[in-house]
Amino acid sequence: MIAKVVEEMFSQRKGNYLIPAELVANVSETNNLNHALLVLTKVKYAKIPVLDQDQKLKGLLSLAMITETMLGLNGIDPSRLNRMQVKEVMQTDFPRITAPYELEEILHLLVDQPFLAVVDEQGVFLGIITRREIMKEVNYFAHDLEKQYLIKPNPGYLQEVNDRQAAVQLLAHKRRNHSAKIRR
Ligand code: AMP
């Protein structure tokens, strides 16, 4: 469970960390790979969303997925790029977030993903949440938390943490002594 104050602070600024669809570079699933290569090279993002003609999210596309397609037995063969479409090489297995979303889910998934694509219940692409935007929010909270809330330590919890650390140190000390005795 995420702390209530963190949830509250994030929800005050929900609009701040979603980059809306109109500002997100994307390619269409039916674009050929030549075009997609140009877009990815120009926008300089590692990976971008793939949409269909109804603006529904279909996949993600990276430069690596395109270059891999160019690799033939005799080296690089760019002629394939004109013959192949984005939907043939895009990644379709990735976490997507359906609005309205829970902060806990976002934080959890962003550990392994640099960004998350957000869709509505019909699968229409709404935008992305990036690690960078979340880090900006964390920076804001780190500065603003004590302005909004009165924070005081929970002595019982701190004592528990200290006791646990002391127990771990004692155990490590005993193990070291035991191994030293065996070596002697
Ligand atoms: P950042 O946290 O800003 O470095 O972004 C992480 C990743 O999110 C980038 O590498 C891109 O894959 C994606 N991304 C961020 N902003 C955009 C954007 N405006 N359009 C498309 N993809 C983006």
Short mmCIF file of C-alpha atoms and ligand atoms in Angstrom, two decimals:
data_model
loop_
_atom_site.label_atom_id
_atom_site.label_comp_id
_atom_site.label_asym_id
_atom_site.label_seq_id
_atom_site.Cartn_x
_atom_site.Cartn_y
_atom_site.Cartn_z
CA MET A 1 0.00 0.00 0.00
CA ILE A 2 1.32 3.40 -0.96
CA ALA A 3 1.42 6.09 1.78
CA LYS A 4 -1.78 8.18 1.79
CA VAL A 5 0.09 11.50 1.70
CA VAL A 6 2.10 10.43 -1.35
CA GLU A 7 -1.08 9.30 -3.11
CA GLU A 8 -2.73 12.63 -2.26
CA MET A 9 0.21 14.73 -3.45
CA PHE A 10 0.44 12.84 -6.73
CA SER A 11 -3.31 13.10 -7.33
CA GLN A 12 -3.18 16.91 -6.86
CA ARG A 13 -0.87 17.03 -9.88
CA LYS A 14 -2.13 14.14 -11.99
CA GLY A 15 -2.23 16.24 -15.18
CA ASN A 16 1.40 17.19 -14.65
CA TYR A 17 3.00 13.87 -15.30
CA LEU A 18 0.98 12.49 -18.22
CA ILE A 19 2.47 13.64 -21.54
CA PRO A 20 -0.69 13.96 -23.70
CA ALA A 21 -1.01 11.98 -26.94
CA GLU A 22 -0.73 15.07 -29.14
CA LEU A 23 2.80 15.68 -27.80
CA VAL A 24 3.98 12.09 -28.17
CA ALA A 25 5.83 11.05 -31.33
CA ASN A 26 4.25 7.93 -32.84
CA VAL A 27 4.08 5.84 -35.99
CA SER A 28 1.18 4.09 -37.62
CA GLU A 29 1.10 0.29 -37.72
CA THR A 30 0.81 0.40 -41.51
CA ASN A 31 3.78 2.73 -42.08
CA ASN A 32 6.63 1.06 -43.87
CA LEU A 33 9.87 0.61 -41.94
CA ASN A 34 11.67 3.20 -44.06
CA HIS A 35 9.30 5.87 -42.82
CA ALA A 36 9.47 4.58 -39.23
CA LEU A 37 13.27 4.66 -39.36
CA LEU A 38 13.15 8.30 -40.43
CA VAL A 39 10.71 9.22 -37.63
CA LEU A 40 12.73 7.43 -34.93
CA THR A 41 15.96 9.00 -36.16
CA LYS A 42 14.47 12.49 -36.23
CA VAL A 43 12.70 12.39 -32.84
CA LYS A 44 15.73 10.76 -31.17
CA TYR A 45 13.60 8.67 -28.77
CA ALA A 46 14.62 5.11 -28.12
CA LYS A 47 11.11 3.70 -28.45
CA ILE A 48 7.76 5.20 -29.48
CA PRO A 49 4.13 4.04 -29.53
CA VAL A 50 2.50 2.47 -32.60
CA LEU A 51 -1.13 3.44 -33.30
CA ASP A 52 -3.81 2.27 -35.73
CA GLN A 53 -6.01 4.57 -37.80
CA ASP A 54 -8.47 4.94 -34.89
CA GLN A 55 -5.66 6.15 -32.61
CA LYS A 56 -5.72 2.86 -30.71
CA LEU A 57 -2.44 1.70 -29.17
CA LYS A 58 -1.11 -1.36 -30.99
CA GLY A 59 2.54 -1.67 -30.03
CA LEU A 60 5.91 -0.08 -29.42
CA LEU A 61 8.69 0.40 -31.93
CA SER A 62 12.41 0.92 -31.37
CA LEU A 63 15.36 1.50 -33.69
CA ALA A 64 16.77 -1.87 -32.66
CA MET A 65 13.64 -3.63 -33.97
CA ILE A 66 14.19 -2.00 -37.37
CA THR A 67 17.93 -2.57 -37.60
CA GLU A 68 17.45 -6.20 -36.68
CA THR A 69 15.15 -6.53 -39.70
CA MET A 70 17.91 -5.16 -41.94
CA LEU A 71 20.40 -7.80 -40.87
CA GLY A 72 20.67 -10.49 -43.49
CA LEU A 73 23.14 -13.31 -43.99
CA ASN A 74 25.33 -11.05 -46.13
CA GLY A 75 25.30 -8.01 -43.85
CA ILE A 76 22.89 -5.09 -43.83
CA ASP A 77 20.09 -5.11 -46.42
CA PRO A 78 18.06 -1.85 -46.25
CA SER A 79 15.85 -2.83 -49.22
CA ARG A 80 13.61 -4.84 -46.87
CA LEU A 81 12.55 -1.65 -45.08
CA ASN A 82 10.35 -0.53 -47.95
CA ARG A 83 8.61 -3.89 -48.19
CA MET A 84 7.83 -4.34 -44.50
CA GLN A 85 5.31 -2.62 -42.24
CA VAL A 86 5.68 -1.49 -38.63
CA LYS A 87 3.12 -4.06 -37.44
CA GLU A 88 5.40 -6.90 -38.62
CA VAL A 89 8.24 -6.00 -36.27
CA MET A 90 6.70 -3.98 -33.41
CA GLN A 91 6.63 -5.17 -29.82
CA THR A 92 3.13 -6.19 -28.77
CA ASP A 93 3.88 -7.66 -25.37
CA PHE A 94 4.28 -4.69 -23.02
CA PRO A 95 2.46 -3.26 -20.00
CA ARG A 96 -0.20 -0.68 -20.83
CA ILE A 97 -2.09 1.40 -18.34
CA THR A 98 -5.84 1.88 -18.59
CA ALA A 99 -7.19 5.18 -17.25
CA PRO A 100 -8.19 5.84 -14.53
CA TYR A 101 -4.93 4.43 -13.18
CA GLU A 102 -3.50 3.78 -9.74
CA LEU A 103 -0.26 5.49 -8.78
CA GLU A 104 0.94 2.30 -7.13
CA GLU A 105 0.74 0.42 -10.44
CA ILE A 106 2.62 3.20 -12.25
CA LEU A 107 5.48 3.34 -9.75
CA HIS A 108 5.77 -0.42 -9.73
CA LEU A 109 5.92 -0.76 -13.53
CA LEU A 110 8.28 2.20 -14.06
CA VAL A 111 10.99 0.31 -12.19
CA ASP A 112 11.49 -1.78 -15.33
CA GLN A 113 10.17 0.52 -18.08
CA PRO A 114 11.41 3.96 -19.09
CA PHE A 115 7.83 4.95 -19.98
CA LEU A 116 4.28 3.62 -19.85
CA ALA A 117 1.61 4.08 -22.49
CA VAL A 118 -1.83 5.04 -21.19
CA VAL A 119 -5.09 4.14 -22.97
CA ASP A 120 -8.80 4.64 -22.30
CA GLU A 121 -11.21 1.72 -21.91
CA GLN A 122 -11.56 1.41 -25.70
CA GLY A 123 -7.79 1.20 -26.12
CA VAL A 124 -7.46 4.74 -27.54
CA PHE A 125 -4.02 6.15 -26.83
CA LEU A 126 -4.12 8.98 -24.25
CA GLY A 127 -0.42 9.62 -23.71
CA ILE A 128 2.62 8.39 -21.81
CA ILE A 129 4.01 8.57 -18.30
CA THR A 130 7.80 8.64 -18.26
CA ARG A 131 10.27 7.97 -15.49
CA ARG A 132 11.58 11.48 -16.04
CA GLU A 133 8.17 13.10 -15.36
CA ILE A 134 7.70 10.98 -12.24
CA MET A 135 11.19 11.91 -11.04
CA LYS A 136 10.27 15.59 -11.49
CA GLU A 137 7.20 14.99 -9.30
CA VAL A 138 9.29 13.20 -6.67
CA ASN A 139 11.65 16.18 -6.68
CA TYR A 140 8.67 18.50 -6.16
CA PHE A 141 7.34 16.42 -3.23
CA ALA A 142 10.75 16.18 -1.64
CA HIS A 143 10.72 19.97 -1.44
CA ASP A 144 7.02 20.49 -0.68
CA LEU A 145 6.06 17.63 1.63
CA GLU A 146 6.81 19.45 4.88
CA LYS A 147 4.98 22.57 3.66
CA GLN A 148 1.77 20.59 3.22
CA TYR A 149 2.02 18.04 6.04
CA LEU A 150 3.21 17.95 9.63
CA ILE A 151 5.59 14.99 9.63
CA LYS A 152 6.85 13.45 12.84
CA PRO A 153 8.79 10.25 13.44
CA ASN A 154 7.00 7.11 14.57
CA PRO A 155 9.20 6.08 17.53
CA GLY A 156 7.82 2.51 17.73
CA TYR A 157 8.67 1.89 14.07
CA LEU A 158 12.15 3.41 14.33
CA GLN A 159 12.88 1.24 17.36
CA GLU A 160 11.72 -1.84 15.43
CA VAL A 161 14.02 -0.97 12.48
CA ASN A 162 16.98 -0.42 14.82
CA ASP A 163 16.31 -3.72 16.62
CA ARG A 164 16.13 -5.56 13.31
CA GLN A 165 19.43 -4.03 12.13
CA ALA A 166 21.10 -4.92 15.43
CA ALA A 167 19.87 -8.53 15.13
CA VAL A 168 21.24 -8.79 11.57
CA GLN A 169 24.62 -7.39 12.64
CA LEU A 170 24.79 -9.79 15.58
CA LEU A 171 24.05 -12.74 13.32
CA ALA A 172 26.72 -11.63 10.81
CA HIS A 173 29.23 -11.26 13.67
CA LYS A 174 28.46 -14.79 14.97
CA ARG A 175 28.84 -16.26 11.47
CA ARG A 176 32.22 -14.56 10.99
CA ASN A 177 33.43 -15.91 14.37
CA HIS A 178 32.19 -19.37 13.52
CA SER A 179 33.98 -19.43 10.11
CA ALA A 180 37.17 -18.09 11.72
CA LYS A 181 37.09 -20.96 14.28
CA ILE A 182 36.68 -23.54 11.52
CA ARG A 183 39.66 -22.13 9.59
CA ARG A 184 41.89 -22.29 12.72
P1 AMP B 1 12.49 10.24 -20.72
O1 AMP B 1 12.13 9.73 -19.34
O2 AMP B 1 12.00 11.63 -21.01
O3 AMP B 1 13.93 10.02 -21.06
O4 AMP B 1 11.67 9.32 -21.73
C1 AMP B 1 11.78 7.94 -21.68
C2 AMP B 1 11.29 7.34 -22.97
O5 AMP B 1 9.93 7.72 -23.15
C3 AMP B 1 12.01 7.86 -24.21
O6 AMP B 1 13.18 7.14 -24.48
C4 AMP B 1 10.97 7.57 -25.26
O7 AMP B 1 10.99 6.19 -25.59
C5 AMP B 1 9.67 7.88 -24.55
N1 AMP B 1 9.27 9.28 -24.75
C6 AMP B 1 9.45 10.33 -23.92
N2 AMP B 1 8.91 11.46 -24.44
C7 AMP B 1 8.39 11.10 -25.64
C8 AMP B 1 7.68 11.82 -26.67
N3 AMP B 1 7.38 13.13 -26.58
N4 AMP B 1 7.30 11.15 -27.77
C9 AMP B 1 7.56 9.81 -27.88
N5 AMP B 1 8.21 9.07 -26.94
C10 AMP B 1 8.62 9.72 -25.83
#
